[in-house]
JSON list of C-alpha atoms in Angstrom, two decimals:
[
{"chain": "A", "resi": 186, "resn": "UNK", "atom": "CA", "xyz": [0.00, 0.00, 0.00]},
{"chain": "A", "resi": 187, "resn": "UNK", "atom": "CA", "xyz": [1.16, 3.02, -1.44]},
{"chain": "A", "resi": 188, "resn": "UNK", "atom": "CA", "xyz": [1.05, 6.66, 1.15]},
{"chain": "A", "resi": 189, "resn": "UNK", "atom": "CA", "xyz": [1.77, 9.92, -0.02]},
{"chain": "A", "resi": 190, "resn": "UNK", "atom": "CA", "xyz": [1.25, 13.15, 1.09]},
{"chain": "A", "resi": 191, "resn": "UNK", "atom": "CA", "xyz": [-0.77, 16.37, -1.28]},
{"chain": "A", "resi": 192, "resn": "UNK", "atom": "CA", "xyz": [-1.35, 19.69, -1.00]},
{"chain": "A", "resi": 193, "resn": "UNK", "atom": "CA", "xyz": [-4.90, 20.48, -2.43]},
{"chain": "A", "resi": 194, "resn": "UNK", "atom": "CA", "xyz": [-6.58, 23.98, -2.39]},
{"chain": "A", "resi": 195, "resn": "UNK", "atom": "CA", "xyz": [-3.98, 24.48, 0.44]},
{"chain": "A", "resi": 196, "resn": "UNK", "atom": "CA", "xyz": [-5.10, 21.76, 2.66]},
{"chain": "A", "resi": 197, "resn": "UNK", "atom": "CA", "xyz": [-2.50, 18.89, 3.59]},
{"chain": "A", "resi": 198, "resn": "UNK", "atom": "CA", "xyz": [-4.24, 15.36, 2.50]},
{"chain": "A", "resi": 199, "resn": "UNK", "atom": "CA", "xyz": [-2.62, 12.26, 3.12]},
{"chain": "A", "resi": 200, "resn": "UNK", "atom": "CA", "xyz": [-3.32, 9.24, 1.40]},
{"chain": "A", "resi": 201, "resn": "UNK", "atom": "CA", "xyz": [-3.15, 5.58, 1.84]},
{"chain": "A", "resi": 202, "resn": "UNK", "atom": "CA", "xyz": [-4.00, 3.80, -1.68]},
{"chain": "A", "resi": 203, "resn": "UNK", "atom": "CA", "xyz": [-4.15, 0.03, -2.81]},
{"chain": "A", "resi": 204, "resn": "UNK", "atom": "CA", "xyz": [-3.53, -1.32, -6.22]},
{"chain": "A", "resi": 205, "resn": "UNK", "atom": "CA", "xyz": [-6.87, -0.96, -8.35]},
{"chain": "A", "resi": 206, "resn": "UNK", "atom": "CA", "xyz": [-8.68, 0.97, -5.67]},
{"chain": "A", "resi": 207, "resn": "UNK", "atom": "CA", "xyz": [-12.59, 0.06, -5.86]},
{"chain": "A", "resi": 208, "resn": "UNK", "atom": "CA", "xyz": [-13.85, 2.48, -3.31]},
{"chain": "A", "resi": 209, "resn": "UNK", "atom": "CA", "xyz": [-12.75, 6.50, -2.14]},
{"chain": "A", "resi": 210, "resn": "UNK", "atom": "CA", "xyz": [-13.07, 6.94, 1.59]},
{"chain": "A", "resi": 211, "resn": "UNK", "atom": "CA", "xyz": [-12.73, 10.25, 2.77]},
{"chain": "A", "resi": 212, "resn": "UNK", "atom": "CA", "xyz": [-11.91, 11.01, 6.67]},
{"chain": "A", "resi": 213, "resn": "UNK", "atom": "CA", "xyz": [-11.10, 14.32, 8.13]},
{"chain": "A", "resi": 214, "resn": "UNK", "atom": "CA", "xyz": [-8.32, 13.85, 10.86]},
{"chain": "A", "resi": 215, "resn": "UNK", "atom": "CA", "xyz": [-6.54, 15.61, 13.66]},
{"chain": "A", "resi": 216, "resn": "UNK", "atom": "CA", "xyz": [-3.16, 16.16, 15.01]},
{"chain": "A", "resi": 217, "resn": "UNK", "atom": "CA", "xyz": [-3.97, 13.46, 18.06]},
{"chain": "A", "resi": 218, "resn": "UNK", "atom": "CA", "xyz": [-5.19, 10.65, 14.94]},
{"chain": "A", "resi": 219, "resn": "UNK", "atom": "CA", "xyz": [-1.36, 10.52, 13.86]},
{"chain": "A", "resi": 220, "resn": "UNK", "atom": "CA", "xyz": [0.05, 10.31, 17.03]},
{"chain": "A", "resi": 221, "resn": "UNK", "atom": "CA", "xyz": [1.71, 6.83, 16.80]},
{"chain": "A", "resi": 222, "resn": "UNK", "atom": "CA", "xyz": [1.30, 6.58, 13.20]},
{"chain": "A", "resi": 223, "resn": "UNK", "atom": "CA", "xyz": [-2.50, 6.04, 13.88]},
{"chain": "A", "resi": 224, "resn": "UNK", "atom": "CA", "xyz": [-4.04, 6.65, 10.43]},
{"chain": "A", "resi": 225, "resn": "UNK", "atom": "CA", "xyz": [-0.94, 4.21, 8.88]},
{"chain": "A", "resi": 226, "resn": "UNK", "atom": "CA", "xyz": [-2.13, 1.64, 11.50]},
{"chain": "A", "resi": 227, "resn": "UNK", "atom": "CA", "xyz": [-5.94, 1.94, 10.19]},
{"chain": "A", "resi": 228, "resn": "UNK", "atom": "CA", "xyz": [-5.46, 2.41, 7.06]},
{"chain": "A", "resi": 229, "resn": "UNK", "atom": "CA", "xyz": [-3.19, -0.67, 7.02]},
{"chain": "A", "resi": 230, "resn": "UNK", "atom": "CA", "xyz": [-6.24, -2.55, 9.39]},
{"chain": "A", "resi": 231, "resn": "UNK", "atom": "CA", "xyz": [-8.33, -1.75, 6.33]},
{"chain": "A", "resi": 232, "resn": "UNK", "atom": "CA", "xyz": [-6.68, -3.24, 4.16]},
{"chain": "A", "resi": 233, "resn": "UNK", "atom": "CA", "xyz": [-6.70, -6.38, 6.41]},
{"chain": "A", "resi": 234, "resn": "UNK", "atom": "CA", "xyz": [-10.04, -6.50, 6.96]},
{"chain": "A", "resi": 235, "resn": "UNK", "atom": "CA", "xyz": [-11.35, -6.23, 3.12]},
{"chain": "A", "resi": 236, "resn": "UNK", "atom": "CA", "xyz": [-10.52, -8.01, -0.64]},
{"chain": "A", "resi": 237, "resn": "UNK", "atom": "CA", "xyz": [-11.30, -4.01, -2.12]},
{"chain": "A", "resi": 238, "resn": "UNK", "atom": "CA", "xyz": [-8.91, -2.64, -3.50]},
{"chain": "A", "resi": 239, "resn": "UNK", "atom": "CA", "xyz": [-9.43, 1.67, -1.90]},
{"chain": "A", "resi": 240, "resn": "UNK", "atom": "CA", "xyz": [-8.15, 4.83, -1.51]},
{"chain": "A", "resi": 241, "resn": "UNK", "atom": "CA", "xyz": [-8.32, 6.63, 1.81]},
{"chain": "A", "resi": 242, "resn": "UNK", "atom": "CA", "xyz": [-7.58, 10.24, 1.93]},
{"chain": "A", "resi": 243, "resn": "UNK", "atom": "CA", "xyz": [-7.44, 11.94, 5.00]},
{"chain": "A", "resi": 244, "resn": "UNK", "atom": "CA", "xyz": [-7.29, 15.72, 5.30]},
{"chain": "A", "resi": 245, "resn": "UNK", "atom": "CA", "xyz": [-6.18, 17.87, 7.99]},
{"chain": "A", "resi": 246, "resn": "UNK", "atom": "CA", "xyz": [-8.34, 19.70, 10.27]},
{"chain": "A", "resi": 247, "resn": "UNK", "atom": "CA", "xyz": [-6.12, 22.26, 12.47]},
{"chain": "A", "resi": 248, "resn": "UNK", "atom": "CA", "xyz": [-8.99, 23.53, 14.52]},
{"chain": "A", "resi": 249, "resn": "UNK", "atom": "CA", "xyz": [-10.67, 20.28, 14.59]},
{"chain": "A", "resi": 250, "resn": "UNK", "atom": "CA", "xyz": [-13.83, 21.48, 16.44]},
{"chain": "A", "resi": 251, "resn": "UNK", "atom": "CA", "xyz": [-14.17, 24.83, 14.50]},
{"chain": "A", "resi": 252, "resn": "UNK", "atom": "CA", "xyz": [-14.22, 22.60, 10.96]},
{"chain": "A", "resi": 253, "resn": "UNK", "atom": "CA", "xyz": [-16.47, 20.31, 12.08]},
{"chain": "A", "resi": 254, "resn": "UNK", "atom": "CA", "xyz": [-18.85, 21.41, 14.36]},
{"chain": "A", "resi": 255, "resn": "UNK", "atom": "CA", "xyz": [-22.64, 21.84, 12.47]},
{"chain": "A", "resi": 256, "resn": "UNK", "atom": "CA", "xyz": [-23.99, 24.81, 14.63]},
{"chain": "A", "resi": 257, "resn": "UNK", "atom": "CA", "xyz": [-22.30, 25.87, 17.68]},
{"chain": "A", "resi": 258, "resn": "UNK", "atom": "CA", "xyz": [-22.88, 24.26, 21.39]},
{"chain": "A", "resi": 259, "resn": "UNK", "atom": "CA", "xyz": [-20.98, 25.83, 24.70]},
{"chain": "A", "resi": 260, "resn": "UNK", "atom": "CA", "xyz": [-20.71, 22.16, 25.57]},
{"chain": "A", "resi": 261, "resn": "UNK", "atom": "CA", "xyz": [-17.87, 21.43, 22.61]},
{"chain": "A", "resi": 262, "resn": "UNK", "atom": "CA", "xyz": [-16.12, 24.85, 23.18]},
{"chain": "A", "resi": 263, "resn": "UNK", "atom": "CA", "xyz": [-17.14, 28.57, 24.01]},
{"chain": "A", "resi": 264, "resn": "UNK", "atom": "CA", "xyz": [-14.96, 29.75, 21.00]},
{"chain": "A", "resi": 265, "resn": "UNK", "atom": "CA", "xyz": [-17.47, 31.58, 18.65]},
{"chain": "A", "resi": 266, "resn": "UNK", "atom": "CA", "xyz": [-15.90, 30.38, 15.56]},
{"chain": "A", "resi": 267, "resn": "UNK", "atom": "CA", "xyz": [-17.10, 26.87, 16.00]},
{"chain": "A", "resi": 268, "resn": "UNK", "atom": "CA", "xyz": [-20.15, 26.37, 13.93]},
{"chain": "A", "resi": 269, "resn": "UNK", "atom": "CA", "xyz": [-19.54, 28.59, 12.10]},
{"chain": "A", "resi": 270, "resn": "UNK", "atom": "CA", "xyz": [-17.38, 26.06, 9.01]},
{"chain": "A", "resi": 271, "resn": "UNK", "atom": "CA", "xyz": [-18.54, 22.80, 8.72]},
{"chain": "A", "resi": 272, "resn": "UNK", "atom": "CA", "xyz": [-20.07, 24.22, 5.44]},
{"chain": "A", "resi": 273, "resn": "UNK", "atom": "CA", "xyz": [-16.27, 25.14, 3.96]},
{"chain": "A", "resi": 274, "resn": "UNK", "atom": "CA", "xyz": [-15.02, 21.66, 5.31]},
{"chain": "A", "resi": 275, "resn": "UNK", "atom": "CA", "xyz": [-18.28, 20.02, 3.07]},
{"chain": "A", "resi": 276, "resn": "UNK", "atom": "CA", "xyz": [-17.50, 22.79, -0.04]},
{"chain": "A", "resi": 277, "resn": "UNK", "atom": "CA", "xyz": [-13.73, 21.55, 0.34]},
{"chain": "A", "resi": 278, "resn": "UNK", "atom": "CA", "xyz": [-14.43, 17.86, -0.24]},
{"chain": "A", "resi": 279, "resn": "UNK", "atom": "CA", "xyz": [-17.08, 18.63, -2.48]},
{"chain": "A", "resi": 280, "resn": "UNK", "atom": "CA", "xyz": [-15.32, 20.92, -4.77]},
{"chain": "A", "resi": 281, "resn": "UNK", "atom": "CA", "xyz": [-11.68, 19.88, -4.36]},
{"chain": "A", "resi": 282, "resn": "UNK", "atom": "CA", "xyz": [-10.56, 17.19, -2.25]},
{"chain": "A", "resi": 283, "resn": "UNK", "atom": "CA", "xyz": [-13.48, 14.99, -4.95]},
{"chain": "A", "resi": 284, "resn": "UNK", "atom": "CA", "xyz": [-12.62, 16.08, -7.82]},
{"chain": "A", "resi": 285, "resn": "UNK", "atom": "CA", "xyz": [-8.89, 15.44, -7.70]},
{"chain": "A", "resi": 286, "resn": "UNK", "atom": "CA", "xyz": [-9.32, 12.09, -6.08]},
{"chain": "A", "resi": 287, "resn": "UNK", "atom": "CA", "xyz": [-12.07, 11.47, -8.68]},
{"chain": "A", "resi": 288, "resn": "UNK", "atom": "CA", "xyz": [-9.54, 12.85, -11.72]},
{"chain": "A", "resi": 289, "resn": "UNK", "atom": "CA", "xyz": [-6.73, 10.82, -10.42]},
{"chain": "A", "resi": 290, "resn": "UNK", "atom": "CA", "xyz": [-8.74, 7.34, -9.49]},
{"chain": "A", "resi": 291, "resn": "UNK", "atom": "CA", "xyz": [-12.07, 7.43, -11.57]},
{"chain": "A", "resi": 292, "resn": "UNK", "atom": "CA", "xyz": [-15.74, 7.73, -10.56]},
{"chain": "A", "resi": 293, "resn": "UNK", "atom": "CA", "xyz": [-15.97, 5.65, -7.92]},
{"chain": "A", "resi": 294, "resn": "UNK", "atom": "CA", "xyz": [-18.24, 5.24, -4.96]},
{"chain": "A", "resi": 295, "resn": "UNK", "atom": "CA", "xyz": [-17.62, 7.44, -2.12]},
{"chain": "A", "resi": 296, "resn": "UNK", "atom": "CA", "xyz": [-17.64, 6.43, 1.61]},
{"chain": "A", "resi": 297, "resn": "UNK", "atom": "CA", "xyz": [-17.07, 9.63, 4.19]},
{"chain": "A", "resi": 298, "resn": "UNK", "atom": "CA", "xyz": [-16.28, 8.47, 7.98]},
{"chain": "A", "resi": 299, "resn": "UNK", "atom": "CA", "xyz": [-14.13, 9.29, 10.73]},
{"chain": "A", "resi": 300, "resn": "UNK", "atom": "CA", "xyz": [-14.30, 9.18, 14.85]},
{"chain": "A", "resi": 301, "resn": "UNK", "atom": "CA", "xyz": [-15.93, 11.24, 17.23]},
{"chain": "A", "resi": 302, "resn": "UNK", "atom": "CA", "xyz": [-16.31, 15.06, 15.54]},
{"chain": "A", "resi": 303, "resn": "UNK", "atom": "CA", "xyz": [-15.04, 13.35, 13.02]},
{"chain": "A", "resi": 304, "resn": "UNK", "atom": "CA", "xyz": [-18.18, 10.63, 12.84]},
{"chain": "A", "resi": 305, "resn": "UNK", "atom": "CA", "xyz": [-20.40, 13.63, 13.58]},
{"chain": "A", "resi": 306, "resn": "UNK", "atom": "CA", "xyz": [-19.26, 15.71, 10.81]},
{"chain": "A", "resi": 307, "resn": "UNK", "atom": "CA", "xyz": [-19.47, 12.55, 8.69]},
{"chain": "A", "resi": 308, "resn": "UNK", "atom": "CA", "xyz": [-23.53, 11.70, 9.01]},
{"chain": "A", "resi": 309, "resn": "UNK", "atom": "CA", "xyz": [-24.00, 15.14, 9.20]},
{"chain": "A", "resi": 310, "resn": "UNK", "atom": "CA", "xyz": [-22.47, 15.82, 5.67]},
{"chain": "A", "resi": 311, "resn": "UNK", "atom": "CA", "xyz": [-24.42, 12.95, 4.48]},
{"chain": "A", "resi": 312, "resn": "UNK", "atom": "CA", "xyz": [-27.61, 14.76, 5.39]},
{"chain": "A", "resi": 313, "resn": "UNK", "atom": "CA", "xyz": [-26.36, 17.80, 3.63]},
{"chain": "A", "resi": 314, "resn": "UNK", "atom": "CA", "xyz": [-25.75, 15.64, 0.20]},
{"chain": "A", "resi": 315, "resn": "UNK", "atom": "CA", "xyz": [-26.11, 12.43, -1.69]},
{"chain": "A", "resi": 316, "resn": "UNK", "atom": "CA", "xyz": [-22.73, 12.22, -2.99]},
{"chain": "A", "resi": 317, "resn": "UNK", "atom": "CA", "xyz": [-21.33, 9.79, -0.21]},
{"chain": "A", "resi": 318, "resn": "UNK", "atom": "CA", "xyz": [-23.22, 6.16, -0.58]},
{"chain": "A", "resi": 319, "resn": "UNK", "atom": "CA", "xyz": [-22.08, 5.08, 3.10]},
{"chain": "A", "resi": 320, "resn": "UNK", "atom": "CA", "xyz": [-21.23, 6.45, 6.31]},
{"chain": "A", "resi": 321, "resn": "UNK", "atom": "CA", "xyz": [-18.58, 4.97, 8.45]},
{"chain": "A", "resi": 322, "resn": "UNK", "atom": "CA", "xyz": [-19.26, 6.53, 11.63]},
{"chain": "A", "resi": 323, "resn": "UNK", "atom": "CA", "xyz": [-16.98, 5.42, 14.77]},
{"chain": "A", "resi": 324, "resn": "UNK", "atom": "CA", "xyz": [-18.09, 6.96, 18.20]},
{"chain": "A", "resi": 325, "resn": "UNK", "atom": "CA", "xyz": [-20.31, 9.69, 16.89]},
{"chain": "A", "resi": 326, "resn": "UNK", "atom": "CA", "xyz": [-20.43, 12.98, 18.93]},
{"chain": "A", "resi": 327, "resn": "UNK", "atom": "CA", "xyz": [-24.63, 12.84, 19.25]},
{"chain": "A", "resi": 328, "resn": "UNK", "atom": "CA", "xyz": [-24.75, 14.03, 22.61]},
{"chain": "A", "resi": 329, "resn": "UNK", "atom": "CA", "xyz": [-24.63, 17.73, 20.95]},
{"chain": "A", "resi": 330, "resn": "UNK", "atom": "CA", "xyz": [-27.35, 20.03, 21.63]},
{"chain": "A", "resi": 331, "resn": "UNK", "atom": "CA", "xyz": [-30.47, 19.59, 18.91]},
{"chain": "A", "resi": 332, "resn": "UNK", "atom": "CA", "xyz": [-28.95, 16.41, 17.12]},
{"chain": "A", "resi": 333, "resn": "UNK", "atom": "CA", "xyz": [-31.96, 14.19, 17.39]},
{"chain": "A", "resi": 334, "resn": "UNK", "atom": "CA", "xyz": [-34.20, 17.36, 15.97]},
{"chain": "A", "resi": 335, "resn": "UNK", "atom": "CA", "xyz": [-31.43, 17.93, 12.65]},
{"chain": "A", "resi": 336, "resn": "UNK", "atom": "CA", "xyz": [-31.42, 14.05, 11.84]},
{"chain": "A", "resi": 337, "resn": "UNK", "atom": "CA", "xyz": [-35.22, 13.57, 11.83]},
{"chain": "A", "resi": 338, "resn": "UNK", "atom": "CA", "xyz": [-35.41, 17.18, 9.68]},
{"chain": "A", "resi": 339, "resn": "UNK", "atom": "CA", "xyz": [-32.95, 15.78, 7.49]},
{"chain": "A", "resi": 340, "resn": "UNK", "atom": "CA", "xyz": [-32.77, 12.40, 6.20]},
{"chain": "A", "resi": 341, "resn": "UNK", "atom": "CA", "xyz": [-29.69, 10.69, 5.47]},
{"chain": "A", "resi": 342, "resn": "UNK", "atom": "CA", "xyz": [-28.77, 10.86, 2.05]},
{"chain": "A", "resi": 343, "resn": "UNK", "atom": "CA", "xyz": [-26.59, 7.90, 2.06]},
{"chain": "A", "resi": 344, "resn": "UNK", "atom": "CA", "xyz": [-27.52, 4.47, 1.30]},
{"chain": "A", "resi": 345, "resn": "UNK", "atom": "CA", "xyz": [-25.79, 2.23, 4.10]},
{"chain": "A", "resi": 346, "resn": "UNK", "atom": "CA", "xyz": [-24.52, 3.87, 8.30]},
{"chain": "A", "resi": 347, "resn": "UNK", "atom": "CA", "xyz": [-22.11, 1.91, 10.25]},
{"chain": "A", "resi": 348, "resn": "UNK", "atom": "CA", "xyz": [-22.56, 3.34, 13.86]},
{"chain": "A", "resi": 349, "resn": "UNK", "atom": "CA", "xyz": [-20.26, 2.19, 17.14]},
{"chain": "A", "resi": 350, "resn": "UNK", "atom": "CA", "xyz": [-20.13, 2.86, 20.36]},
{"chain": "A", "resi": 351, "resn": "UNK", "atom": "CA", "xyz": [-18.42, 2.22, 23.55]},
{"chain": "A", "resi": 352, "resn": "UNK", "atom": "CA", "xyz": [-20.16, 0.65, 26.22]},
{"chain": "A", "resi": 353, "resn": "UNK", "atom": "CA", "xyz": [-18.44, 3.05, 28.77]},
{"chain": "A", "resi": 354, "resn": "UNK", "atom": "CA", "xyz": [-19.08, 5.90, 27.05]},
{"chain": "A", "resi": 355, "resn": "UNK", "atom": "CA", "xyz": [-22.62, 6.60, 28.45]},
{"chain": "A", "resi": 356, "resn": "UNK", "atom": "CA", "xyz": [-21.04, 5.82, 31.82]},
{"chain": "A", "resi": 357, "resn": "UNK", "atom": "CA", "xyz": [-18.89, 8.71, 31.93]},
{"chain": "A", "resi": 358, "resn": "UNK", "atom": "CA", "xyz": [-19.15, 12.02, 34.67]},
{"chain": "A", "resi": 359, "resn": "UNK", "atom": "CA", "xyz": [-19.99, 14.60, 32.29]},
{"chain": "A", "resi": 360, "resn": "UNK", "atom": "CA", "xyz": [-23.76, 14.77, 32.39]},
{"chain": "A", "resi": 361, "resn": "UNK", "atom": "CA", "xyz": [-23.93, 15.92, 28.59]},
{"chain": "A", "resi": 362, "resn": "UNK", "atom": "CA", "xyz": [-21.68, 13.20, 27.40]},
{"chain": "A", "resi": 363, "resn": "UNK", "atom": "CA", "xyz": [-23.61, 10.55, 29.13]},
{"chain": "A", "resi": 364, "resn": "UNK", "atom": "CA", "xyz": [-26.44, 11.78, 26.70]},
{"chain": "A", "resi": 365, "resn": "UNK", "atom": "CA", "xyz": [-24.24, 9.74, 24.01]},
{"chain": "A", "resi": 366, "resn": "UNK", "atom": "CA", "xyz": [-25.57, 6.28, 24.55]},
{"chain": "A", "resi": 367, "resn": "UNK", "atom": "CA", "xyz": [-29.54, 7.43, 23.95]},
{"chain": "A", "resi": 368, "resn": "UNK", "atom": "CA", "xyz": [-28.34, 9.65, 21.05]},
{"chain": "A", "resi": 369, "resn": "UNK", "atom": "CA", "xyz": [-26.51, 6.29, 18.91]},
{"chain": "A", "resi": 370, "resn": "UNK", "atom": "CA", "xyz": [-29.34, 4.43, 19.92]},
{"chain": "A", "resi": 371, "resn": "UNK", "atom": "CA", "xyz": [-32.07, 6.63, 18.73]},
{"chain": "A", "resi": 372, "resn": "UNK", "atom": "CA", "xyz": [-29.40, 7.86, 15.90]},
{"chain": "A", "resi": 373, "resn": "UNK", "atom": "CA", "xyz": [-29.80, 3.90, 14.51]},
{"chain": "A", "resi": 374, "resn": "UNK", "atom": "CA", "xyz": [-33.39, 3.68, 15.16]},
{"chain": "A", "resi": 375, "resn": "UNK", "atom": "CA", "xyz": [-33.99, 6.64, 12.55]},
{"chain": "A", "resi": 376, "resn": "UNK", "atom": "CA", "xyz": [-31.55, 5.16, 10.17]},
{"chain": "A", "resi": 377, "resn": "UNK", "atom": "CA", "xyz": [-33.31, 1.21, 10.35]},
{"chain": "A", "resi": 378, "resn": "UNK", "atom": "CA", "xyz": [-36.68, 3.12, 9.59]},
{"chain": "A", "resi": 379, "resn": "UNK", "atom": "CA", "xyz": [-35.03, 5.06, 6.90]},
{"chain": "A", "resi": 380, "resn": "UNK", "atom": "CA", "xyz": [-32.63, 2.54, 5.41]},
{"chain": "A", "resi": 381, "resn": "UNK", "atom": "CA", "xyz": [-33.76, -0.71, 6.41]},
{"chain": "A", "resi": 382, "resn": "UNK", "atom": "CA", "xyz": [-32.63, -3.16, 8.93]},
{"chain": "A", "resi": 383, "resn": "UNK", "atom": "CA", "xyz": [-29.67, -4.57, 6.44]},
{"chain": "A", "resi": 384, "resn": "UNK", "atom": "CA", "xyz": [-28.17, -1.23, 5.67]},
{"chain": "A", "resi": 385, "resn": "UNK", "atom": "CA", "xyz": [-27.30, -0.08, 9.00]},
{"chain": "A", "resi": 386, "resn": "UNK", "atom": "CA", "xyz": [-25.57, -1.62, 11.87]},
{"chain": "A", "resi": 387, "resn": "UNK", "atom": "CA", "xyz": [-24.86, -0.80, 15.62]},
{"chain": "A", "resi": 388, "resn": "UNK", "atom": "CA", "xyz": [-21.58, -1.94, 17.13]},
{"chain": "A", "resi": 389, "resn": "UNK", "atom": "CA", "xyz": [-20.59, -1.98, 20.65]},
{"chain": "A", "resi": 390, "resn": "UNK", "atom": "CA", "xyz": [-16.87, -1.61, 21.37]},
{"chain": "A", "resi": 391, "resn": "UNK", "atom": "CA", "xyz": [-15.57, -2.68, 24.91]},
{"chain": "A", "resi": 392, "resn": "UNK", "atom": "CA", "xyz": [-14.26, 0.55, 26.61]},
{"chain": "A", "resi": 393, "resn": "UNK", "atom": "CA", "xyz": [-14.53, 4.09, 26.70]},
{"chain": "A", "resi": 394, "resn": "UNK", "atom": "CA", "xyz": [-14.22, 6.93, 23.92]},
{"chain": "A", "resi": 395, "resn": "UNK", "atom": "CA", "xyz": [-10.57, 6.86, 24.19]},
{"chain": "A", "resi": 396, "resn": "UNK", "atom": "CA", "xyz": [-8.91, 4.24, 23.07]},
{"chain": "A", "resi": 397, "resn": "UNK", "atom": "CA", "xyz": [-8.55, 1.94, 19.53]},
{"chain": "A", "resi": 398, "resn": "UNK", "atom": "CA", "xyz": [-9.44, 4.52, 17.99]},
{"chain": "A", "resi": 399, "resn": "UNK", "atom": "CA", "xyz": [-7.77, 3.30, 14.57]},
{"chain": "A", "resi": 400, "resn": "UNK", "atom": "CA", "xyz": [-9.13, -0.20, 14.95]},
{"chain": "A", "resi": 401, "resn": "UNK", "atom": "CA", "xyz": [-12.67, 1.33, 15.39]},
{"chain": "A", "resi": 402, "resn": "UNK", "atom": "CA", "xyz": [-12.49, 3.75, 12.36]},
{"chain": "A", "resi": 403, "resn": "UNK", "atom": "CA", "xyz": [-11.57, 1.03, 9.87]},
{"chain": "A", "resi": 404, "resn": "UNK", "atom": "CA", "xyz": [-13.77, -1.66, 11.52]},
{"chain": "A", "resi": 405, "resn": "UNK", "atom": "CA", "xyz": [-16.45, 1.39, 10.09]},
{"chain": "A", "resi": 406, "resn": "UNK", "atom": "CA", "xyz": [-14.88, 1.64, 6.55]},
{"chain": "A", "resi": 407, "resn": "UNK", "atom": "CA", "xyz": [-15.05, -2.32, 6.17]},
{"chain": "A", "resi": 408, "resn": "UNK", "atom": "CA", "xyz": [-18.26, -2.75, 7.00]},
{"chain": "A", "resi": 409, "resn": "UNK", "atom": "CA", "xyz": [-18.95, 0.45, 4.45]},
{"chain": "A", "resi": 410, "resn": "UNK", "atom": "CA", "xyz": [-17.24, -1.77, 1.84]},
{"chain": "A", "resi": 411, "resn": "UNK", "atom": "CA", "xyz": [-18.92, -4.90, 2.56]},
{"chain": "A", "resi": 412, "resn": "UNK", "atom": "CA", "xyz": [-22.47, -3.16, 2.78]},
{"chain": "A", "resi": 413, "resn": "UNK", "atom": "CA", "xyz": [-22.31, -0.51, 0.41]},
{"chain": "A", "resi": 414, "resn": "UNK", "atom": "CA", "xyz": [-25.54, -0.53, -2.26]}
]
């Protein structure tokens, strides 16, 4: 598996590709996902865990909550930039991280996923478009304020939603956070009444919301590729 690093519309993007990818998967990332080479690892776990042949390109968010954040909430952070660009993150993969990936690999189908803001960012770009056919979403951030009321506004546009969880998660001391386990739960209740039983799934991880995160995120991706319609 081939890695290399691009510079597109001034973003840093690195990519992890197989011979004769079959599928695109697109994941924004943060500074703590390569600590320990953690996007290698998963990317590497991916390819493990699936005959496809892909490409996964991962672009750098700096201010990870001010890119991905839908609408603001005190709860993530008080800073009043942050929800304020998940928009420009969406217009940057729609309008340039795509297209190049789409000019240098084909037309193929397009799988958007990533962990916690990440995850969040992920289904809620899916409700924003139809251009991603599955969502990998690893230890979604639902816990943020007026989630349930978006997703049942706004029905996913894609056609298959991996969702995970760990079982600590809900079991945590911040009152908000321990929202988390009702919000995946009702989060994959919309999605079997709007996709069907056999295009979503709900895993439960052992642990907390730290921790594996790698082997979670391309546990997501597989099951994307295995599922995707």
């Amino acid at each position: 598996m081939a890695t290399t690093l691009e510079s597109i519309a001034s973003t840093s993007v690195k990519i992890f590709d197989t011979e004769q990818p079959e599928f695109l998967l697109i994941q924004p990332s943060a500074r703590h996902e390569e600590k320990n080479d953690g996007l290698a690892r998963e990317a590497e776990l991916i390819r493990q865990g699936t005959n496809h042949g892909f490409a996964l390109a991962t672009f750098d968010t700096e201010a990870w909550a001010q890119a991905l954040m839908p609408w603001h909430d005190d709860a993530v952070s008080k800073d009043e930039e942050v929800g304020l660009h998940a928009h420009d993150t969406l217009c940057f993969v729609l309008h340039e991280l795509l297209p190049w990936l789409k000019q240098r690999y084909g037309n193929l189908p397009c799988i958007v996923g990533g962990y916690s803001l990440g995850a969040l960012w992920a289904l809620w770009a899916a409700c924003e478009t139809d251009v991603f056919r599955a969502v990998a979403a690893a230890s979604p951030s639902l816990w943020i304020e007026r989630w349930n009321i978006y997703a049942q506004a706004h029905p996913i546009q894609a056609k298959s939603v991996y969702l995970s969880l760990g079982n600590k998660e809900e079991h945590c001391r911040n009152q908000r956070m321990q929202q988390i386990g009702n919000g995946v739960r009702m989060q994959h209740q919309l999605m079997q009444m709007q996709l069907g039983n056999n295009r979503t799934t709900l895993e439960w991880n052992s642990g907390g919301h730290f921790g594996n995160e790698p082997q979670r995120t391309a546990r997501a991706f597989v099951w994307c590729m295995k599922n995707i319609k």
